[in-house]
XYZ file of C-alpha atoms in Angstrom:
624
model
C 29.083 -15.847 12.894
C 30.660 -16.468 9.542
C 30.832 -13.574 7.164
C 30.030 -13.549 3.493
C 33.310 -13.867 1.568
C 34.390 -10.869 -0.489
C 32.780 -10.983 -3.907
C 33.283 -8.822 -6.976
C 29.541 -8.277 -7.275
C 29.504 -5.993 -4.252
C 29.469 -2.371 -5.312
C 32.386 -0.598 -3.634
C 31.732 2.942 -4.779
C 31.559 5.680 -2.208
C 28.733 8.059 -1.608
C 27.834 10.117 -4.568
C 28.894 13.708 -4.259
C 26.041 16.108 -4.173
C 26.251 19.847 -4.542
C 23.679 22.186 -3.237
C 21.584 24.113 -5.646
C 22.205 27.826 -5.138
C 18.739 28.600 -6.364
C 17.299 26.285 -3.782
C 18.745 28.028 -0.710
C 17.411 31.227 0.778
C 19.704 34.145 -0.210
C 20.907 36.594 2.395
C 19.934 40.252 1.981
C 22.741 42.822 2.179
C 21.664 45.017 5.037
C 23.201 47.981 6.804
C 23.088 48.476 10.534
C 23.135 52.093 11.690
C 25.644 52.524 14.484
C 26.019 55.395 16.972
C 29.070 56.766 15.143
C 26.961 57.209 12.036
C 24.375 59.084 14.055
C 27.020 61.399 15.451
C 28.257 62.200 11.940
C 24.788 62.926 10.582
C 23.672 65.894 12.675
C 21.552 67.217 9.772
C 19.168 64.310 10.062
C 16.037 64.603 12.132
C 15.365 62.291 15.062
C 12.703 60.523 12.990
C 14.630 59.697 9.795
C 17.937 57.956 9.440
C 20.074 57.439 6.341
C 20.759 53.779 5.488
C 24.235 54.380 4.094
C 25.539 57.793 5.141
C 29.188 58.446 4.186
C 31.390 58.455 7.259
C 32.889 61.931 6.745
C 32.666 65.276 8.480
C 30.221 67.621 6.662
C 31.750 70.839 5.292
C 31.119 74.317 6.788
C 30.139 72.953 10.145
C 31.315 73.797 13.625
C 32.710 70.873 15.513
C 30.606 69.880 18.442
C 32.238 68.716 21.602
C 31.545 65.232 22.891
C 30.180 66.683 26.126
C 27.583 68.793 24.315
C 26.612 65.937 22.022
C 26.240 63.203 24.633
C 22.704 64.190 25.745
C 21.518 64.195 22.140
C 23.189 60.888 21.457
C 21.536 59.466 24.509
C 18.197 60.825 23.268
C 18.736 59.279 19.833
C 19.722 56.028 21.469
C 16.373 56.076 23.225
C 14.650 56.622 19.888
C 16.540 53.718 18.411
C 15.061 51.345 20.946
C 11.605 52.876 21.100
C 8.771 53.631 18.728
C 6.862 55.959 21.055
C 6.987 58.732 18.459
C 4.879 56.654 16.076
C 7.698 55.663 13.727
C 9.988 52.618 13.900
C 13.507 52.973 15.083
C 16.465 52.565 12.757
C 17.082 49.021 13.910
C 13.424 48.177 13.475
C 13.445 49.725 10.003
C 16.353 47.525 9.001
C 14.856 44.431 10.562
C 11.467 45.022 8.949
C 12.993 45.663 5.544
C 15.290 42.668 5.788
C 12.487 40.410 7.017
C 10.075 41.524 4.305
C 12.676 40.888 1.614
C 13.466 37.456 2.998
C 9.783 36.571 3.294
C 9.167 37.644 -0.279
C 12.115 35.585 -1.503
C 11.149 32.593 0.630
C 7.530 32.824 -0.487
C 8.578 32.513 -4.114
C 10.779 29.527 -3.281
C 8.019 27.784 -1.326
C 5.623 28.186 -4.229
C 8.220 26.825 -6.652
C 8.451 23.619 -4.638
C 4.793 23.377 -3.603
C 3.818 20.626 -6.045
C 6.929 18.589 -5.251
C 6.202 18.785 -1.534
C 2.536 17.960 -2.009
C 3.287 14.854 -4.033
C 5.965 13.589 -1.632
C 4.353 14.556 1.689
C 0.595 14.546 1.127
C 0.066 12.118 -1.751
C 2.811 9.570 -1.058
C 2.411 9.756 2.729
C 6.014 10.405 3.771
C 6.775 11.901 7.179
C 7.954 15.465 7.760
C 11.575 14.434 8.558
C 11.616 12.448 5.321
C 10.302 15.490 3.444
C 12.968 17.737 4.958
C 15.684 15.273 3.944
C 14.189 14.913 0.478
C 14.045 18.668 -0.096
C 17.560 19.262 1.223
C 18.790 16.831 -1.417
C 17.507 19.224 -4.085
C 18.910 22.317 -2.378
C 15.902 23.591 -0.407
C 16.525 24.057 3.307
C 14.012 24.978 5.983
C 13.284 24.010 9.570
C 10.445 21.768 10.678
C 8.722 24.787 12.229
C 8.905 26.672 8.924
C 7.392 23.697 7.125
C 4.510 23.528 9.578
C 3.825 27.251 9.254
C 3.824 26.985 5.474
C 1.484 23.985 5.584
C -0.952 26.104 7.595
C -0.830 28.805 4.919
C -1.529 26.213 2.249
C -4.223 24.645 4.472
C -2.627 21.226 4.224
C -3.971 18.774 6.778
C -2.530 15.281 6.877
C -4.462 13.944 9.852
C -8.128 14.297 10.681
C -9.241 16.320 13.658
C -11.291 14.498 16.273
C -14.577 16.180 15.371
C -14.110 15.423 11.658
C -13.266 11.804 12.449
C -16.377 11.416 14.607
C -18.581 12.804 11.828
C -16.986 10.660 9.118
C -17.286 7.470 11.149
C -20.934 8.165 11.863
C -21.687 8.996 8.242
C -19.806 5.945 6.930
C -21.709 3.682 9.340
C -25.027 5.283 8.410
C -24.431 4.801 4.669
C -23.269 1.216 5.192
C -26.653 0.450 6.730
C -28.611 1.809 3.774
C -30.275 -0.479 1.281
C -28.208 -1.031 -0.757
C -25.135 -0.314 1.413
C -22.813 2.387 0.106
C -19.082 2.859 0.355
C -17.972 6.407 1.089
C -14.986 8.587 0.236
C -14.638 11.798 2.273
C -12.884 14.982 1.174
C -11.495 17.623 3.513
C -8.762 20.210 3.054
C -7.709 18.784 -0.296
C -7.235 15.225 0.989
C -9.409 12.119 0.677
C -10.209 9.422 3.242
C -11.886 6.095 2.556
C -14.266 4.411 4.972
C -11.576 1.909 6.003
C -9.108 4.698 6.806
C -11.660 6.497 8.950
C -12.724 3.380 10.845
C -9.098 2.387 11.543
C -8.518 5.505 13.659
C -8.141 4.101 17.183
C -7.831 7.486 18.841
C -11.575 8.115 18.574
C -14.244 6.419 20.645
C -16.468 3.855 18.975
C -19.535 5.683 20.293
C -21.154 7.338 17.279
C -24.302 9.358 16.747
C -26.017 8.901 13.416
C -27.677 11.735 11.531
C -25.073 14.400 12.327
C -25.130 17.485 10.056
C -22.400 17.667 7.444
C -19.686 20.256 8.276
C -19.472 23.043 5.712
C -15.885 22.154 4.748
C -16.407 18.386 4.362
C -17.779 16.617 1.309
C -18.286 12.942 0.585
C -19.199 10.746 -2.353
C -19.953 7.177 -3.360
C -17.006 5.845 -5.392
C -17.825 4.293 -8.756
C -17.383 0.538 -8.985
C -14.785 -0.417 -11.600
C -16.277 -1.695 -14.849
C -14.688 -2.884 -18.060
C -17.125 -0.841 -20.128
C -16.964 2.208 -17.876
C -19.401 2.845 -15.066
C -22.464 4.575 -16.363
C -23.633 5.533 -12.906
C -22.669 9.072 -12.012
C -20.720 9.677 -8.819
C -22.792 11.752 -6.429
C -20.989 14.150 -4.116
C -22.644 15.498 -0.976
C -21.497 18.871 0.272
C -24.259 20.169 2.494
C -27.172 19.059 4.577
C -29.851 19.946 1.992
C -28.249 17.719 -0.621
C -27.812 15.079 2.026
C -31.518 15.163 2.876
C -32.402 14.962 -0.807
C -30.277 11.851 -1.153
C -32.126 10.212 1.697
C -35.443 10.923 -0.023
C -34.594 8.414 -2.776
C -36.714 5.294 -2.181
C -34.806 2.313 -0.781
C -36.651 -0.116 -3.087
C -35.710 0.415 -6.727
C -37.615 -0.888 -9.735
C -34.906 -0.223 -12.317
C -31.173 0.316 -12.442
C -29.497 1.616 -15.607
C -32.591 0.545 -17.521
C -32.536 -3.017 -16.151
C -35.322 -4.608 -14.113
C -34.808 -7.458 -11.681
C -36.159 -9.895 -14.265
C -33.428 -8.820 -16.715
C -30.565 -10.054 -14.553
C -30.948 -13.721 -15.461
C -30.935 -12.759 -19.135
C -27.733 -10.750 -18.635
C -26.084 -13.754 -16.988
C -27.189 -16.011 -19.837
C -25.683 -13.595 -22.366
C -22.451 -13.452 -20.366
C -22.138 -17.251 -20.305
C -22.715 -17.471 -24.054
C -20.047 -14.842 -24.704
C -17.693 -16.707 -22.387
C -18.154 -19.924 -24.365
C -17.392 -17.959 -27.531
C -14.204 -16.698 -25.816
C -15.388 -13.107 -26.058
C -13.867 -12.220 -22.692
C -14.463 -8.472 -22.915
C -18.119 -8.868 -23.867
C -18.666 -11.502 -21.186
C -17.094 -9.302 -18.526
C -19.289 -6.376 -19.517
C -22.486 -8.448 -19.217
C -21.350 -10.008 -15.940
C -20.655 -6.598 -14.403
C -23.949 -5.139 -15.610
C -25.719 -8.061 -13.951
C -23.790 -7.597 -10.715
C -24.419 -3.837 -10.639
C -28.135 -4.497 -11.092
C -28.058 -7.038 -8.244
C -26.415 -4.503 -5.937
C -29.087 -1.882 -6.600
C -32.241 -3.976 -7.046
C -31.819 -6.605 -4.304
C -30.989 -6.456 -0.596
C -27.392 -7.123 0.500
C -26.174 -10.712 0.121
C -29.323 -11.808 -1.695
C -29.106 -15.314 -3.183
C -28.956 -14.004 -6.751
C -26.253 -11.488 -5.812
C -24.270 -14.219 -4.077
C -24.442 -16.677 -6.972
C -23.676 -13.955 -9.523
C -20.634 -12.843 -7.527
C -19.271 -16.384 -7.320
C -19.751 -16.860 -11.068
C -17.878 -13.650 -11.830
C -15.062 -14.554 -9.423
C -14.686 -17.913 -11.187
C -14.742 -16.112 -14.536
C -11.856 -13.885 -13.457
C -10.060 -16.907 -12.046
C -10.092 -18.517 -15.474
C -8.399 -15.407 -16.846
C -5.779 -15.614 -14.080
C -6.938 -12.181 -12.939
C -6.726 -12.823 -9.222
C -6.894 -9.150 -8.297
C -10.344 -8.749 -9.862
C -11.538 -12.080 -8.466
C -10.487 -11.000 -4.973
C -12.210 -7.647 -5.430
C -15.520 -9.332 -6.298
C -15.259 -11.680 -3.316
C -14.315 -8.838 -0.956
C -17.343 -6.841 -2.082
C -19.553 -9.824 -1.395
C -17.946 -10.298 2.021
C -18.844 -6.707 2.892
C -22.450 -7.411 1.955
C -22.579 -10.498 4.184
C -21.152 -8.572 7.126
C -23.509 -5.652 6.508
C -26.559 -7.928 6.472
C -25.697 -10.741 8.856
C -22.646 -9.711 10.868
C -19.179 -11.225 11.128
C -20.017 -14.339 13.143
C -23.312 -15.366 11.549
C -23.539 -18.806 9.989
C -24.326 -17.391 6.532
C -21.168 -15.253 6.634
C -19.019 -18.161 7.764
C -20.399 -20.365 5.000
C -19.436 -17.643 2.535
C -15.898 -17.694 3.945
C -15.823 -21.448 3.364
C -16.821 -20.980 -0.269
C -14.012 -18.431 -0.615
C -11.603 -20.913 0.954
C -12.623 -23.638 -1.500
C -12.149 -21.275 -4.426
C -8.670 -20.355 -3.201
C -7.852 -24.029 -2.805
C -9.080 -24.748 -6.323
C -6.897 -21.930 -7.659
C -3.827 -23.453 -5.981
C -3.555 -20.429 -3.707
C -2.685 -22.588 -0.725
C -1.272 -19.818 1.446
C -4.423 -17.721 1.074
C -6.590 -20.803 1.624
C -4.733 -21.623 4.831
C -4.998 -18.024 6.014
C -8.790 -18.045 5.643
C -9.104 -21.383 7.433
C -6.822 -20.221 10.244
C -8.855 -17.069 10.762
C -12.053 -19.087 10.892
C -10.452 -21.492 13.359
C -9.007 -18.711 15.516
C -12.442 -17.102 15.688
C -14.213 -20.352 16.564
C -14.837 -19.188 20.129
C -17.468 -16.764 18.845
C -20.853 -18.499 18.701
C -22.290 -19.085 15.261
C -26.027 -18.462 15.284
C -28.933 -19.464 13.120
C -32.606 -18.657 13.455
C -34.820 -21.664 14.084
C -38.397 -22.150 12.948
C -39.656 -20.323 16.032
C -37.623 -17.242 15.136
C -35.220 -17.634 18.053
C -31.490 -17.776 17.526
C -29.694 -20.956 18.477
C -26.129 -22.135 18.100
C -25.439 -24.462 15.204
C -22.610 -26.434 13.667
C -21.422 -25.679 10.168
C -21.229 -28.339 7.499
C -17.762 -27.785 6.062
C -18.376 -30.214 3.197
C -19.923 -27.694 0.796
C -22.249 -29.020 -1.940
C -22.338 -27.473 -5.376
C -24.429 -25.107 -7.436
C -22.152 -22.904 -9.527
C -21.937 -25.043 -12.658
C -21.360 -22.154 -15.076
C -17.638 -22.482 -15.636
C -14.723 -24.740 -15.019
C -12.253 -23.519 -12.483
C -8.943 -22.429 -13.986
C -5.629 -24.129 -14.383
C -3.336 -21.932 -12.358
C 0.183 -22.593 -13.571
C 1.730 -19.919 -11.385
C 1.461 -19.287 -7.666
C 0.841 -15.566 -7.821
C 2.074 -12.410 -9.430
C 5.815 -12.399 -10.154
C 7.417 -8.969 -10.012
C 9.829 -7.944 -12.718
C 13.332 -6.964 -11.522
C 12.488 -3.275 -11.951
C 9.215 -3.601 -10.009
C 11.034 -5.438 -7.231
C 13.783 -2.816 -7.125
C 11.350 0.081 -6.874
C 9.417 -1.666 -4.107
C 12.588 -2.442 -2.141
C 14.066 1.028 -2.561
C 10.837 2.541 -1.283
C 10.656 0.109 1.629
C 14.263 0.757 2.694
C 14.398 4.472 1.894
C 15.300 5.327 5.488
C 18.526 3.325 5.497
C 19.654 4.049 1.951
C 22.251 6.821 2.011
C 22.685 7.240 -1.746
C 20.278 8.400 -4.394
C 21.106 5.947 -7.170
C 18.299 6.727 -9.556
C 20.718 7.560 -12.361
C 22.708 4.326 -12.195
C 21.957 1.060 -13.936
C 19.473 -1.494 -12.654
C 22.245 -3.898 -11.665
C 24.236 -1.238 -9.800
C 21.159 -0.136 -7.898
C 20.486 -3.732 -6.826
C 24.089 -4.195 -5.718
C 24.167 -0.937 -3.811
C 20.937 -1.849 -2.034
C 22.302 -5.318 -1.367
C 25.478 -3.919 0.163
C 23.377 -1.847 2.551
C 21.123 -4.745 3.582
C 24.040 -7.138 4.086
C 25.114 -5.042 7.059
C 22.253 -6.711 8.920
C 21.537 -10.023 7.118
C 19.519 -11.520 9.969
C 16.961 -8.733 9.671
C 16.864 -8.358 5.894
C 17.414 -11.933 4.728
C 14.118 -12.108 2.799
C 14.853 -8.990 0.774
C 18.463 -10.093 0.260
C 17.414 -13.403 -1.292
C 14.880 -11.570 -3.467
C 17.612 -9.260 -4.725
C 19.841 -12.246 -5.462
C 17.019 -13.811 -7.471
C 16.648 -10.630 -9.513
C 20.410 -10.475 -10.094
C 20.384 -14.060 -11.347
C 17.787 -13.016 -13.925
C 19.920 -10.050 -14.970
C 23.163 -12.047 -15.100
C 21.579 -14.711 -17.265
C 22.441 -12.608 -20.313
C 26.177 -12.421 -19.549
C 28.820 -14.430 -21.357
C 29.514 -17.875 -19.807
C 32.619 -16.859 -17.857
C 31.048 -13.767 -16.303
C 27.818 -15.628 -15.643
C 29.625 -18.402 -13.761
C 31.329 -15.868 -11.507
C 28.114 -13.956 -10.839
C 26.125 -17.127 -10.188
C 28.776 -18.499 -7.850
C 28.679 -15.328 -5.764
C 24.873 -15.407 -5.650
C 24.948 -19.072 -4.638
C 27.400 -18.354 -1.804
C 25.173 -15.565 -0.526
C 22.050 -17.766 -0.612
C 23.807 -20.662 1.126
C 25.152 -18.260 3.754
C 21.614 -17.038 4.502
C 20.273 -20.591 4.819
C 22.950 -21.385 7.388
C 22.492 -18.256 9.483
C 21.473 -19.057 13.071
C 18.006 -18.109 14.232
C 14.493 -18.565 12.906
C 13.929 -17.724 9.259
C 10.268 -18.586 8.650
C 8.344 -19.866 5.659
C 8.388 -16.451 4.004
C 12.148 -16.743 3.622
C 11.820 -20.349 2.467
C 9.370 -19.401 -0.275
C 11.581 -16.505 -1.391
C 14.562 -18.872 -1.487
C 12.551 -21.333 -3.591
C 12.166 -18.550 -6.166
C 15.959 -18.300 -6.194
C 16.241 -22.049 -6.786
C 13.739 -21.853 -9.638
C 15.899 -19.254 -11.409
C 18.992 -21.431 -10.947
C 17.177 -24.383 -12.479
C 16.053 -22.176 -15.336
C 19.729 -21.434 -16.073
C 20.675 -25.163 -15.966
C 22.605 -24.971 -12.696
C 20.802 -28.044 -11.365
C 23.413 -29.406 -8.957
C 23.920 -26.043 -7.247
C 20.169 -25.493 -7.087
C 19.553 -28.839 -5.390
C 22.114 -28.037 -2.685
C 20.298 -24.805 -1.832
C 16.940 -26.569 -2.043
C 17.975 -29.203 0.485
C 19.119 -26.439 2.834
C 15.736 -24.703 2.457
C 13.849 -27.923 3.164
C 15.959 -28.489 6.261
C 15.122 -24.998 7.535
C 11.399 -25.584 6.963
C 11.493 -29.002 8.637
C 13.321 -27.636 11.685
C 10.924 -24.731 12.187
C 7.514 -26.316 11.477
C 5.532 -29.414 12.351
C 5.275 -32.097 9.616
C 1.521 -31.528 9.174
C 1.788 -27.729 9.158
C -0.337 -26.411 6.242
C 2.390 -23.925 5.362
C 4.930 -26.729 5.001
C 2.494 -28.743 2.862
C 2.028 -25.762 0.569
C 5.796 -25.255 0.351
C 6.464 -28.897 -0.563
C 3.749 -28.838 -3.258
C 5.321 -25.707 -4.691
C 8.796 -27.236 -4.724
C 7.414 -30.368 -6.358
C 5.740 -28.331 -9.104
C 8.972 -26.438 -9.818
C 11.049 -29.627 -9.983
C 8.418 -31.296 -12.151
C 8.599 -28.407 -14.630
C 12.317 -27.594 -14.547
C 13.973 -30.882 -13.536
C 12.486 -34.402 -13.535
C 9.665 -36.329 -11.881
C 12.295 -38.295 -9.973
C 13.240 -35.158 -8.019
C 9.640 -33.949 -7.716
C 8.036 -37.184 -6.466
C 9.558 -37.213 -2.923
C 8.208 -33.715 -2.309
C 4.701 -34.689 -3.380
C 4.922 -37.844 -1.246
C 5.860 -35.806 1.816
C 3.022 -33.349 1.147
C 0.582 -36.247 0.620
C 1.418 -37.895 3.945
C 1.155 -34.592 5.799
C -2.111 -33.691 4.039
C -3.760 -36.909 5.238
C -2.925 -35.951 8.821
C -3.828 -32.291 8.449
C -6.891 -32.388 6.168
C -8.010 -36.014 5.980
C -8.383 -38.460 3.069
C -11.392 -36.660 1.577
C -9.692 -33.286 1.297
C -9.297 -31.848 -2.190
C -5.592 -31.317 -1.510
C -5.123 -34.937 -0.448
C -7.066 -36.324 -3.406
C -5.159 -34.190 -5.860
C -1.809 -35.297 -4.420
C -2.913 -38.926 -4.490
C -3.922 -38.584 -8.126
C -0.638 -36.898 -9.035
C 1.399 -39.723 -7.495
C -0.629 -42.290 -9.424
C -0.301 -40.436 -12.721
C 3.290 -39.289 -12.035
C 2.295 -35.712 -12.771
C 0.789 -33.000 -10.576
C -1.965 -30.992 -12.229
C -3.872 -27.973 -10.946
C -6.730 -28.603 -13.372
C -10.071 -28.956 -11.632
C -12.405 -31.723 -12.722
C -15.293 -30.415 -14.881
C -17.866 -31.835 -12.498
C -16.412 -30.144 -9.405
C -18.416 -27.031 -8.638
C -18.821 -24.984 -5.508
C -21.666 -23.303 -3.689
C -22.802 -22.497 -0.174
C -25.852 -23.937 1.593
C -27.863 -21.291 3.464
C -30.149 -22.637 6.173
């Protein structure tokens, strides 16, 4: 296998020298061990008390005692030294007890000094005990794994749930999910919190649960507040004992008002939100939307039609603001309601998934769209049921061609394909992900040096870390863009050689690498290195073609993305072949009537690809 040629951008510095912190290590206590010779020279002492530092000299005005006459007494004292039958500790025990107590006192102070640091690293950030030991040794604190565990017991730190606590939490989470309306739950035990998802993911506990279990005295739980732009006015309720728990269950399941709103007020709230949206008052519109959605959650059953339509409207609203995280959160909440009411495989739930897929497609989030469709396809063996007029369930087919009802807003023009991390954000994420193989703490060096040092480490195994390597090279290209022309040419040449080397490595690389490499090409085009960028791009396309079928949805998404980049940063002449390839594959994969196919066809006719959705195209689900 060819090796990457030596390049000046590799950091060649050795490991940083670290010096231990004297204050961080446990000091040794100067002790004194009483030996038999000292006992012989201290005949004025009683058998019960021993001097700690008796001068080794013959006392004045004393008669020497022969060894023969002293031996029985020495033997007797030796027995005392190894026995506490007279009710007092021996000399050795006195020393050991004193020394141990001093060390424990000193160690206790040191443990407390580092308590917050350990808690943040071990409990809050979720690192393992070996990682904590290594982390603390770097700052001069040394202790064994057994000592750590003993100290954690004193502090009552518990990182993992016991079986009985897990059983209770799973039962309680399931019980609260079945309430009307369903409630999410956050549990608290021994200073640590667990969400419902974390509790349900524990595979070491049986799925058999018993509802209505009493709440343990040391466990509390609460309903987390839903995020709201104006602040959530609903108070978080924490349950700590069975009496409070029973009181919470006494609240009627059917509510007449929520935060002062009645069910008839929700339509008015939505109307106000739409008016504010048209006036481009995004903050005011979001506040009204969220008030309407909160009222739906508390005044209607799960996945009610009004709740569903309101959720879709709010997701589209966030999509227009390019706030995909909030849009996903709204859709995920709605998904939980569908599953709570209908179950995973019910037709209503699947139709909701199809609406989500169409929204993702409209937002140009092709990878997410394909993922949803694949999961639906992979789960197609599970029967989809619908209740007929006679009340009996029967299997049904799902109409994938979804009609429309959500005509409140236009879907957004998504110019970007997701969140782009800044170089610093990328560096922090990579350093955290590769913390186990990084042998140098480089927090005090520059951003560029930290990237290069990380890169040097990952290049020892390029086949395994090729995705992160190309991401680092992309970040370095951004950083080097500010250099003078001569330095920039050298830096860019080295980055280009590294990227080309990765593309030519034997073995499967996958579409994740291809997409990361496309980011690298985009930065090269941004810096007007078009010829070099096209060489790398052709290598990427060859990798994708060799590893995927022509009609693979992932390849279609990749070619559309490349076409959009070339359209924006190069010319239509370079972009057109990519759109043509995606168009031909889309016909085979999705058919002529697919939104993807129609959009590609339109872009080839107009010689420009646009993510803008037609004003008349709106999405909704049909519930039978």
